[in-house]
PDB file of C-alpha atoms and ligand atoms in Angstrom:
ATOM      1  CA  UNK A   1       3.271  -9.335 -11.495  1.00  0.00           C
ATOM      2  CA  UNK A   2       4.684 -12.778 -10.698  1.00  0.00           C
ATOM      3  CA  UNK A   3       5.959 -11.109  -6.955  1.00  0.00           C
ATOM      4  CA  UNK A   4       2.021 -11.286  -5.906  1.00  0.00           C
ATOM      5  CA  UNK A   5       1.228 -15.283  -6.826  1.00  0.00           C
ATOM      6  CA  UNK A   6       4.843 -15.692  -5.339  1.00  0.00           C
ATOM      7  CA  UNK A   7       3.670 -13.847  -1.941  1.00  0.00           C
ATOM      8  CA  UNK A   8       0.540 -14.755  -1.980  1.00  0.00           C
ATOM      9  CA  UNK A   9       1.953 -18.630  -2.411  1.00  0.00           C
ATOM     10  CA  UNK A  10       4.117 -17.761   0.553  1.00  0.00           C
ATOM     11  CA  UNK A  11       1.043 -16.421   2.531  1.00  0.00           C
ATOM     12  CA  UNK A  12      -0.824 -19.113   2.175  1.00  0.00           C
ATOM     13  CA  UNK A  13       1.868 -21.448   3.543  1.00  0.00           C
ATOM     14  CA  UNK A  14       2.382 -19.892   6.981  1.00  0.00           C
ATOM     15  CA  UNK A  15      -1.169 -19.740   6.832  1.00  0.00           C
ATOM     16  CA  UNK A  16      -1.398 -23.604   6.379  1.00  0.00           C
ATOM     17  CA  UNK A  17       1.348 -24.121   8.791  1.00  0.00           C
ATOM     18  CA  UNK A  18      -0.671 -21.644  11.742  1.00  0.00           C
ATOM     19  CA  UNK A  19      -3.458 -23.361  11.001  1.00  0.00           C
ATOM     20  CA  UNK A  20      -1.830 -26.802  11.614  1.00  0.00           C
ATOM     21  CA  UNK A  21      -0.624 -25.746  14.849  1.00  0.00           C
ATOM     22  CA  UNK A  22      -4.024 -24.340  16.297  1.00  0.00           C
ATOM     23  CA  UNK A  23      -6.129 -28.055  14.629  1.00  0.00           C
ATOM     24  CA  UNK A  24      -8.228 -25.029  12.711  1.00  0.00           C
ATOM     25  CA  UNK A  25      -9.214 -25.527   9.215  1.00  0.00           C
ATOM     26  CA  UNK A  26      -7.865 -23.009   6.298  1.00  0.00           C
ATOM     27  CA  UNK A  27     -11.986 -22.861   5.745  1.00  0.00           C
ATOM     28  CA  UNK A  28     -12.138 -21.029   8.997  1.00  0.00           C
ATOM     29  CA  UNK A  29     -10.232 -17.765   7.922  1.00  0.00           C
ATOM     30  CA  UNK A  30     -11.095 -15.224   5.314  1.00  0.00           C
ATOM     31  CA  UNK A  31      -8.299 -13.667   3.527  1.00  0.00           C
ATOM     32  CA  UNK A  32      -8.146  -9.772   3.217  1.00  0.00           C
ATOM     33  CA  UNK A  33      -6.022  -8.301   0.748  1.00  0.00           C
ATOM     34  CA  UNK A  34      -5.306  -4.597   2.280  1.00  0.00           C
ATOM     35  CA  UNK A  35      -5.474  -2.748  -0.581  1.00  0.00           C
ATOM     36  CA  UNK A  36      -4.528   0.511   0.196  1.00  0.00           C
ATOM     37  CA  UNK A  37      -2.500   2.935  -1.531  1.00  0.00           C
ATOM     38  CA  UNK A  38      -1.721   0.035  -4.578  1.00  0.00           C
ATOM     39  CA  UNK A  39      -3.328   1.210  -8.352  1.00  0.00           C
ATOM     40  CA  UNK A  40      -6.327  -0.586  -9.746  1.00  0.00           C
ATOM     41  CA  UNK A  41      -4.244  -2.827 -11.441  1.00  0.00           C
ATOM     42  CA  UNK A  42      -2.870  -4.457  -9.112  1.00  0.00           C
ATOM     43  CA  UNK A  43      -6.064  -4.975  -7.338  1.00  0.00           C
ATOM     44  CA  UNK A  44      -7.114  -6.445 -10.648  1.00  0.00           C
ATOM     45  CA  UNK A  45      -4.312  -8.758 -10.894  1.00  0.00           C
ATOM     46  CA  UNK A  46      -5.200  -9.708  -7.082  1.00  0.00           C
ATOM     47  CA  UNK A  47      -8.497 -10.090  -8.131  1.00  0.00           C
ATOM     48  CA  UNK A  48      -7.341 -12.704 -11.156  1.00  0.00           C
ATOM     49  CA  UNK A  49      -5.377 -15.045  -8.788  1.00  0.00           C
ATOM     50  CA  UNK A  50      -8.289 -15.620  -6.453  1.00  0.00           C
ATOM     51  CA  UNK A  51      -8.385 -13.293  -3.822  1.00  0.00           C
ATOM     52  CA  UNK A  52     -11.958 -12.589  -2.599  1.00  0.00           C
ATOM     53  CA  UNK A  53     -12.458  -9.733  -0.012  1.00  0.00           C
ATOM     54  CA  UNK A  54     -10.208  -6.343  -0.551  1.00  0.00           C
ATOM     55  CA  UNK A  55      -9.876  -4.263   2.220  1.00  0.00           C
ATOM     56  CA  UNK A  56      -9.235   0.079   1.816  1.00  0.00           C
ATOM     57  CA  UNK A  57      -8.677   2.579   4.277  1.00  0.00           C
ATOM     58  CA  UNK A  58     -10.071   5.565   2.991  1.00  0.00           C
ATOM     59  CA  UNK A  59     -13.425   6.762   1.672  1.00  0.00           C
ATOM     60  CA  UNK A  60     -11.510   9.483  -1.246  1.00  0.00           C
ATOM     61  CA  UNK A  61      -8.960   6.870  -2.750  1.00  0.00           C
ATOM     62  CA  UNK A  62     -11.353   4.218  -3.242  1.00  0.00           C
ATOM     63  CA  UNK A  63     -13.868   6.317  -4.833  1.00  0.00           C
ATOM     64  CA  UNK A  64     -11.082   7.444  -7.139  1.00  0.00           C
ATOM     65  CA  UNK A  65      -9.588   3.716  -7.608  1.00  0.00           C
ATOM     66  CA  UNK A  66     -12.832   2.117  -8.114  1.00  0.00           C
ATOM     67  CA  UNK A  67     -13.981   2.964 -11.321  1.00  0.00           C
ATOM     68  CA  UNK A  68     -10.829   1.650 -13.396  1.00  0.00           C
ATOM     69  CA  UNK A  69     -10.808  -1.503 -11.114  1.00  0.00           C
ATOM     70  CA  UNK A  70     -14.268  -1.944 -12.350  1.00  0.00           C
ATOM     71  CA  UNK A  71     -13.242  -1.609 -16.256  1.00  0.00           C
ATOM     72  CA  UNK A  72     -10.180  -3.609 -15.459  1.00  0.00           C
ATOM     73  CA  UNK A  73     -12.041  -6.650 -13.781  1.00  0.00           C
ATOM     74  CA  UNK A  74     -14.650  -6.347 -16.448  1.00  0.00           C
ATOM     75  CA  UNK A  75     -15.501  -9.751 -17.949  1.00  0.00           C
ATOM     76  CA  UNK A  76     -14.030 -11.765 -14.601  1.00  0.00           C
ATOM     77  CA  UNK A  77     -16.290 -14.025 -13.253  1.00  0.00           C
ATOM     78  CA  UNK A  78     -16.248 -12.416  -9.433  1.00  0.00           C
ATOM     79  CA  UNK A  79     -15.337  -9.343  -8.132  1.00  0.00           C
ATOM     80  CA  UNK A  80     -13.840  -9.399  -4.523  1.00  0.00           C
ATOM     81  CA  UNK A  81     -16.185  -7.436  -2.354  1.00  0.00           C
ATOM     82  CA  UNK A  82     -14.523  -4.500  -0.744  1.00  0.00           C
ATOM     83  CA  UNK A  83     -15.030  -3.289   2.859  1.00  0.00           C
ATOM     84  CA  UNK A  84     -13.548   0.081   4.670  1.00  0.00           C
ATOM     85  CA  UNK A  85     -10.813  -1.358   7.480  1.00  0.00           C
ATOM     86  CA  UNK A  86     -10.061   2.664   7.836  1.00  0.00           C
ATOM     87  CA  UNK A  87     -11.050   5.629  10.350  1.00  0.00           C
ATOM     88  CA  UNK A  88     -14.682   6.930   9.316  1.00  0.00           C
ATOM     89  CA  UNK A  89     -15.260  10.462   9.901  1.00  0.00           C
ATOM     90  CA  UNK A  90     -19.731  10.323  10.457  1.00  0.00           C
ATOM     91  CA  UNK A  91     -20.107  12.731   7.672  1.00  0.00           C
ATOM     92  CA  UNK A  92     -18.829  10.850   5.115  1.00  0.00           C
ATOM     93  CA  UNK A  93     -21.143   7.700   6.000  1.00  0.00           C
ATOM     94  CA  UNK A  94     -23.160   8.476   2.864  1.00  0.00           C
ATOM     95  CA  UNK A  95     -20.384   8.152   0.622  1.00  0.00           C
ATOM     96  CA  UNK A  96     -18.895   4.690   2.368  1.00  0.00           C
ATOM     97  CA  UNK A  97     -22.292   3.490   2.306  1.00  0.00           C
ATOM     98  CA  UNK A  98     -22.522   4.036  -1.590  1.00  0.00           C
ATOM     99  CA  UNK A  99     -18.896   2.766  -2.373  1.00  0.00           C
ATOM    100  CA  UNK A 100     -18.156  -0.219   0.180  1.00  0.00           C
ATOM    101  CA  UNK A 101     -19.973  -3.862   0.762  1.00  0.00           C
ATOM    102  CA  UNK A 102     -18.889  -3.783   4.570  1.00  0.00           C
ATOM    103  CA  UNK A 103     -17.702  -1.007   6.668  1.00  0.00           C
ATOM    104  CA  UNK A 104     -15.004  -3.083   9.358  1.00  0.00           C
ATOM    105  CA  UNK A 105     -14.575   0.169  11.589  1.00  0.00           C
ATOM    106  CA  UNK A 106     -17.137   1.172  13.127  1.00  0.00           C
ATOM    107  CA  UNK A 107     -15.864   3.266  16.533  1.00  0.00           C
ATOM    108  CA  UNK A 108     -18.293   5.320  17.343  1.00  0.00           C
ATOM    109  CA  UNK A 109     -22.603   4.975  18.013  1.00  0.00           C
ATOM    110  CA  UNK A 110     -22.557   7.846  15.924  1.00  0.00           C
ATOM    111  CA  UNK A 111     -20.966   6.647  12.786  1.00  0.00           C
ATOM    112  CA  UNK A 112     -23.179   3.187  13.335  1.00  0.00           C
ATOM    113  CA  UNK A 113     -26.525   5.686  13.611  1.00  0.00           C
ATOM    114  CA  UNK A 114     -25.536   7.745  10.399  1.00  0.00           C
ATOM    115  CA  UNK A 115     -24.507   4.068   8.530  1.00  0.00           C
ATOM    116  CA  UNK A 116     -27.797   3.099   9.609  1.00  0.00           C
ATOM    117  CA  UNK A 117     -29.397   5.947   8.054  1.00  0.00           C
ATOM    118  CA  UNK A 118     -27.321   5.822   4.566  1.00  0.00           C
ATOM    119  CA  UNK A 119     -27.708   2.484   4.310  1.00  0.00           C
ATOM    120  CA  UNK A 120     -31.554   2.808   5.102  1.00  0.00           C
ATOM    121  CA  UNK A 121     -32.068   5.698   2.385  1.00  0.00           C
ATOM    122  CA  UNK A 122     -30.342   3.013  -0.327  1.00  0.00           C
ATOM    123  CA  UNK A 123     -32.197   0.321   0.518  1.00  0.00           C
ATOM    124  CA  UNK A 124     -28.798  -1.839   1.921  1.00  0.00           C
ATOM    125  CA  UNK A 125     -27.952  -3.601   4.686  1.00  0.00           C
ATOM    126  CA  UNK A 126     -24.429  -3.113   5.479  1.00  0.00           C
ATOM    127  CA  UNK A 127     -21.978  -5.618   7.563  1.00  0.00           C
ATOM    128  CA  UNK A 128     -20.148  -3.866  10.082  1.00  0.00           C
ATOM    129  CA  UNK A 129     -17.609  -5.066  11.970  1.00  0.00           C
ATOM    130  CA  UNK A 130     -17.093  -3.222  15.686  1.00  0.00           C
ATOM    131  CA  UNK A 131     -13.307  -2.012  16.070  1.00  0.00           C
ATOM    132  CA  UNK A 132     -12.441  -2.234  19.583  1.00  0.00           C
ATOM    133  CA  UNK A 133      -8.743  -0.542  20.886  1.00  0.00           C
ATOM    134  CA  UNK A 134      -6.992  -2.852  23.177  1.00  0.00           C
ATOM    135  CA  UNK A 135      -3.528  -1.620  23.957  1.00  0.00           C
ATOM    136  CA  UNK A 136      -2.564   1.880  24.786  1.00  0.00           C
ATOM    137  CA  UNK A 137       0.169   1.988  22.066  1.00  0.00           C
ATOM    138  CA  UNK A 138      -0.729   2.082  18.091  1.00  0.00           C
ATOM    139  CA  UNK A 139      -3.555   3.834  16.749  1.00  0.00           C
ATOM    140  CA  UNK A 140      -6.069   5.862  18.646  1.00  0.00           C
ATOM    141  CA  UNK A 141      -9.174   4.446  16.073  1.00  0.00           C
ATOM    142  CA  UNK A 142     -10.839   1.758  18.504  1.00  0.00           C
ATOM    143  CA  UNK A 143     -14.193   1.421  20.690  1.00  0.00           C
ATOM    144  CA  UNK A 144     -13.108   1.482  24.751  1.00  0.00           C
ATOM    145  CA  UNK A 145     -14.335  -2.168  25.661  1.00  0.00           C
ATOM    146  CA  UNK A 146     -15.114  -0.547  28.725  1.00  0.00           C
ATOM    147  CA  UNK A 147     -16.942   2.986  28.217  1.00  0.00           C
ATOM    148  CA  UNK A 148     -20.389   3.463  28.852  1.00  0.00           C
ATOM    149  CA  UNK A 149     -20.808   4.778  25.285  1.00  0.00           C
ATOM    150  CA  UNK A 150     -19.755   1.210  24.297  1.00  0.00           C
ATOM    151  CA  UNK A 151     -22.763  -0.408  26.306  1.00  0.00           C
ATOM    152  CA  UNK A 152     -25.142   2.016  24.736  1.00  0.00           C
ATOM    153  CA  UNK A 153     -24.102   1.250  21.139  1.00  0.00           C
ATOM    154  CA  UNK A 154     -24.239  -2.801  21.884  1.00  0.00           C
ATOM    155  CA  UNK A 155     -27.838  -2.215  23.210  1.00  0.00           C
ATOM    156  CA  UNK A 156     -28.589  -0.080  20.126  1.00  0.00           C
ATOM    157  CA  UNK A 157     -27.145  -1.929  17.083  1.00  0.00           C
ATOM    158  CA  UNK A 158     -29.892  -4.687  16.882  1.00  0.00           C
ATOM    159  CA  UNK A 159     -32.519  -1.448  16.472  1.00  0.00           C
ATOM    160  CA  UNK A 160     -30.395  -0.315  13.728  1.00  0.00           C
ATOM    161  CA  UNK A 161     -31.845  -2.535  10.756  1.00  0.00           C
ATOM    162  CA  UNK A 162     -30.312  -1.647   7.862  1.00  0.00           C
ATOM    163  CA  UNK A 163     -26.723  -2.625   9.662  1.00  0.00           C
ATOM    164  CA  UNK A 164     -25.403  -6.550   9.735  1.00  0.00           C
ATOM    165  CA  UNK A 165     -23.244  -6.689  12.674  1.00  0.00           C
ATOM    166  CA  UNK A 166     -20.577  -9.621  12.315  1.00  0.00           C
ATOM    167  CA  UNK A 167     -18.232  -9.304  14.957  1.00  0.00           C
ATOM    168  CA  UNK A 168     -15.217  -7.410  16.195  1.00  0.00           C
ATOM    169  CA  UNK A 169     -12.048  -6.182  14.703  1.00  0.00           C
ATOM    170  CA  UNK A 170      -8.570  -4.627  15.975  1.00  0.00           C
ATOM    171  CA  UNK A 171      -4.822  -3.849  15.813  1.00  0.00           C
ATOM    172  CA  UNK A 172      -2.412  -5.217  18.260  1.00  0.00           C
ATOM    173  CA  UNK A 173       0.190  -2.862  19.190  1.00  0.00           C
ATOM    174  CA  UNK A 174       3.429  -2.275  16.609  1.00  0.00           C
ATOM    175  CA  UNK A 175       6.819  -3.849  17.776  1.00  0.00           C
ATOM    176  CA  UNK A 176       6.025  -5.116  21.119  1.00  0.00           C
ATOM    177  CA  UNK A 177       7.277  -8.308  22.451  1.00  0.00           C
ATOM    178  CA  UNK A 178       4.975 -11.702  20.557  1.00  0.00           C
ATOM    179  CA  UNK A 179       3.044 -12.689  24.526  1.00  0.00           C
ATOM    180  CA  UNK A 180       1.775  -9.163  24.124  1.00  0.00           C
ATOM    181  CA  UNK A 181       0.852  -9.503  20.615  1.00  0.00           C
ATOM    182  CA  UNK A 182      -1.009 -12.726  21.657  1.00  0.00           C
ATOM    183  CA  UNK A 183      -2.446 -10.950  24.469  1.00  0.00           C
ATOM    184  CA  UNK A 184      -4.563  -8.689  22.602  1.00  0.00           C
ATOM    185  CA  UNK A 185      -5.920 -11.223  19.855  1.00  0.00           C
ATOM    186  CA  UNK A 186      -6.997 -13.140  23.138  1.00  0.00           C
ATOM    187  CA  UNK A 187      -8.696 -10.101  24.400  1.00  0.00           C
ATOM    188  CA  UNK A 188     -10.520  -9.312  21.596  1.00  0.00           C
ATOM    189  CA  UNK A 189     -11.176 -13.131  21.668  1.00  0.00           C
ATOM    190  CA  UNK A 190     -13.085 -13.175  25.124  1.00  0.00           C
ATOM    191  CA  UNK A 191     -14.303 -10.091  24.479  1.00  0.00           C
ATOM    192  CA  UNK A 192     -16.546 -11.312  21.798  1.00  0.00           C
ATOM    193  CA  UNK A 193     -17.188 -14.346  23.824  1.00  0.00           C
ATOM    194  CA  UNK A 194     -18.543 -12.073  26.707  1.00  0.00           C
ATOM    195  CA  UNK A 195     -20.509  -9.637  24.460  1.00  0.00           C
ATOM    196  CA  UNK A 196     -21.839 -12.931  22.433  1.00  0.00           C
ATOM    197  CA  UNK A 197     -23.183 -14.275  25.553  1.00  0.00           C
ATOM    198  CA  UNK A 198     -24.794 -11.172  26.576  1.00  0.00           C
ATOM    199  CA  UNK A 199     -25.820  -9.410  23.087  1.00  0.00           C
ATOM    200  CA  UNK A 200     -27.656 -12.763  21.763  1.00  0.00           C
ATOM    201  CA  UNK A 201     -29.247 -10.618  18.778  1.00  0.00           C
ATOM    202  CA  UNK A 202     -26.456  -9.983  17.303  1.00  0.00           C
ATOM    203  CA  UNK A 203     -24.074 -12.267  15.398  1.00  0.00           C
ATOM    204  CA  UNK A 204     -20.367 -12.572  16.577  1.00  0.00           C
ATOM    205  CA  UNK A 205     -18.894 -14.728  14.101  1.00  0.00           C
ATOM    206  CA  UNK A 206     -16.129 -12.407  12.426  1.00  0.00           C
ATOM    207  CA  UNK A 207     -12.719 -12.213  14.669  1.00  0.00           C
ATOM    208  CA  UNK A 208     -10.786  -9.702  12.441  1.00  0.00           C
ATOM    209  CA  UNK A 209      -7.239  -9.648  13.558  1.00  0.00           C
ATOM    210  CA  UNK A 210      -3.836  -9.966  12.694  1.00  0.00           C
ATOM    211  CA  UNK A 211      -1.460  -8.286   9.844  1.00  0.00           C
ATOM    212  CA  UNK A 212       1.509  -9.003   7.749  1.00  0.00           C
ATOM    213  CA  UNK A 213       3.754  -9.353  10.940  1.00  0.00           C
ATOM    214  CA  UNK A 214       1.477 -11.373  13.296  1.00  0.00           C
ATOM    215  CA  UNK A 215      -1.233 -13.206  11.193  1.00  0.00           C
ATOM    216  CA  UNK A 216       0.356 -16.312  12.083  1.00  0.00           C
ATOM    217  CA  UNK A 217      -0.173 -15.628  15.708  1.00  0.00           C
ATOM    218  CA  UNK A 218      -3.855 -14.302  15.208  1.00  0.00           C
ATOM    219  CA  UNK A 219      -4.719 -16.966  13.339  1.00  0.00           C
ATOM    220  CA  UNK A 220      -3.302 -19.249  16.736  1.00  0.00           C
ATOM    221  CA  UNK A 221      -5.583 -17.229  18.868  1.00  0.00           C
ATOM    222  CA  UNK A 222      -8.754 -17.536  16.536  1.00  0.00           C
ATOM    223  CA  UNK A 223      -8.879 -14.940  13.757  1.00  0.00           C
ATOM    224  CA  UNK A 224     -11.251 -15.791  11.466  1.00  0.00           C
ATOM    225  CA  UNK A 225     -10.393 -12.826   9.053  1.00  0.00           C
ATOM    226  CA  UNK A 226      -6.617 -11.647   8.819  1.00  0.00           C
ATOM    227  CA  UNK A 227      -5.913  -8.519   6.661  1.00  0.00           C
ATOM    228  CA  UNK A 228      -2.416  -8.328   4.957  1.00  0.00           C
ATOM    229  CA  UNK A 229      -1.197  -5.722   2.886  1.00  0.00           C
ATOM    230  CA  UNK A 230       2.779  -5.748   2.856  1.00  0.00           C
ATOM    231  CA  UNK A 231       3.506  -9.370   2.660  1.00  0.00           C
ATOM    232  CA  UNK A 232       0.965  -9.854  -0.317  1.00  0.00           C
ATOM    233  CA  UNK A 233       1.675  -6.601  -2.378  1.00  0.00           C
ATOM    234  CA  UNK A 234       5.085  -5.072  -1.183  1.00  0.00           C
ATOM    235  CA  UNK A 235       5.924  -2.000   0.784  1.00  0.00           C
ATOM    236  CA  UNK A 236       3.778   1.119   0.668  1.00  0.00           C
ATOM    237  CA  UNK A 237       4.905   3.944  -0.808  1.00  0.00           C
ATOM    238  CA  UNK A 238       5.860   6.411   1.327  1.00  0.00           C
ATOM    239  CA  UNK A 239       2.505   8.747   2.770  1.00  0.00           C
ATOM    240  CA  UNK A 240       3.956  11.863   0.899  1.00  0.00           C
ATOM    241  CA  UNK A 241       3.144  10.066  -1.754  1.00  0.00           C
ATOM    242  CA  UNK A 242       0.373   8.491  -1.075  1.00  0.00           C
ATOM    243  CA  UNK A 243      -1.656  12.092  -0.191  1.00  0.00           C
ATOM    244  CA  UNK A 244      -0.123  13.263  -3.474  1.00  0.00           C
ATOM    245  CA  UNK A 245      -1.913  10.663  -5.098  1.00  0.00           C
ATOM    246  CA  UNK A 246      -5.314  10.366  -3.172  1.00  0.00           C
ATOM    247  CA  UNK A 247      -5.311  14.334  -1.807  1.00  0.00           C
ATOM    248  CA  UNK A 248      -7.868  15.413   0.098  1.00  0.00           C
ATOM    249  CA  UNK A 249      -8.340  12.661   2.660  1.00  0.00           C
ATOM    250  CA  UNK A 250      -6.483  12.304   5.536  1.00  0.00           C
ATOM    251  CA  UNK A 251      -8.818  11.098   7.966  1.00  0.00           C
TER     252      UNK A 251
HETATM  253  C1  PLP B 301      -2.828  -1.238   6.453  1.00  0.00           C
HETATM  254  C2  PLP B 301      -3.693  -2.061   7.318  1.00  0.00           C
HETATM  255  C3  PLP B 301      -3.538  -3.459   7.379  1.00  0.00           C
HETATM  256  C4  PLP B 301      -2.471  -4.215   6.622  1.00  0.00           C
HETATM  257  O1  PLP B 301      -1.211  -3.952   7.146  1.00  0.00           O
HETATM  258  P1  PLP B 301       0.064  -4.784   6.682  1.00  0.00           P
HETATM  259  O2  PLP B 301       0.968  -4.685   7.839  1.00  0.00           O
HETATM  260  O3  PLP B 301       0.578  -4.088   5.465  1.00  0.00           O
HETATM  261  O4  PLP B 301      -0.369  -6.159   6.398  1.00  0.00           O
HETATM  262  C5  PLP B 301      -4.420  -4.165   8.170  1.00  0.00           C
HETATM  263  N1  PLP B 301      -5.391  -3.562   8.874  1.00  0.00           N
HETATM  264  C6  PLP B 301      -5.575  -2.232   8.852  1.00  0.00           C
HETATM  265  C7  PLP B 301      -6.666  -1.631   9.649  1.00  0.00           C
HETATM  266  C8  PLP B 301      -4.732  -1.439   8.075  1.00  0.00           C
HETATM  267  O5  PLP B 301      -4.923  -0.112   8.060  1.00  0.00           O
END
């Protein structure tokens, strides 16, 4: 298990050297390890080096990884908290409630109405992060910045009490040229800028951005959480695999 203190080493040196360039502090970004489709283990082993804040896509593998991870990380003196960067089909807010500390994907006034409602019947308060789509390309998951039903759920969320809003989270586009890369983080930038001046009850301070290939970048254009997966814990297994493993849960 040497490969993960290795990458993790490297990580955290183009995270030093991003963070040079843009006069932030390393204090300024959270670390997500992403998880998904990796066995307990190694989420234990992550959890033994440091690593503080996990990140899963979907509701049915956690609920089936979390119970060893427990007995493996018994004894440690923290467990990472965990939080759902994944698409969250409404009726299975219940469930997320009950297994996640943070749910980073909310899309949909919907989903944040039936959080609020789990959350209220276990007596939580849940961060949420809104995911807002900003390029055409990549995945569909992703609040329209500009939709109506977006305005609605900004006026709504500080009604919903039993939800902790933080901030705003997306994906840039796959493969596209780095000035459009940087384009989006600075969207999603100004975006929470404009919605922070407007929205005053809520809290904006979490800028979730940037992956294995562009971290650097989104950490440049002020991400103050960057999720990596790949260039901490190697390439995924192929999803054949991965639904053979976790069936049952291909939202
Ligand atoms: C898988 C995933 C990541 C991590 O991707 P890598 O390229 O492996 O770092 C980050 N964010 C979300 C939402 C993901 O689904």
């Amino acid at each position: 298990m040497n490969a993960l203190r290795e990458n993790l080493e490297r990580v955290e040196a183009t995270i030093a050297v991003a963070c040079r360039r843009a006069g932030r502090n390393r204090g300024e970004i959270e670390l997500m390890a992403v998880s998904k489709t990796y066995p307990a283990e190694v989420l234990a082993e992550a959890t033994r080096l440091g690593l503080t804040l996990l990140g899963e896509n979907r509701v049915q593998e956690w609920q089936q990884k979390c119970e060893e991870f427990v007995a493996q990380t018994t004894g440690l003196a923290a467990r990472p908290q965990v939080h759902l960067i994944g698409h969250l089909q409404s009726n299975k807010s219940a469930r997320a409630v009950e297994l996640f500390d943070g749910v980073d994907s909310v899309d949909t006034l919907k989903l944040a109405e039936r959080l609020n409602d789990a959350a209220s019947k276990l007596g939580k308060r849940l961060p949420v992060l809104l995911e807002v789509k900003l390029s055409s390309e990549g995945t569909k998951a992703g609040l329209d910045a500009e939709a109506r039903e977006t305005a609605e759920l900004l006026e709504r969320l500080p009604e919903l009490q039993n939800l902790q809003p933080q901030g705003l989270m997306t994906i840039a586009p796959f493969d596209v040229p780095e000035p459009e890369t940087r384009a989006c983080f600075r969207a999603l930038r100004r975006l929470r800028d404009a919605w922070s001046a407007k929205h005053t009850r809520l809290a904006w301070d979490v800028l979730s951005m940037g992956m294995s290939g562009d971290f650097a970048l989104a950490i440049e254009e002020g991400a103050t959480r960057i999720r990596i997966g790949t260039a901490l814990f190697g390439k995924r297994p192929p999803l054949t695999e991965q639904i053979r493993q976790f069936p049952g849960d291909e939202s």
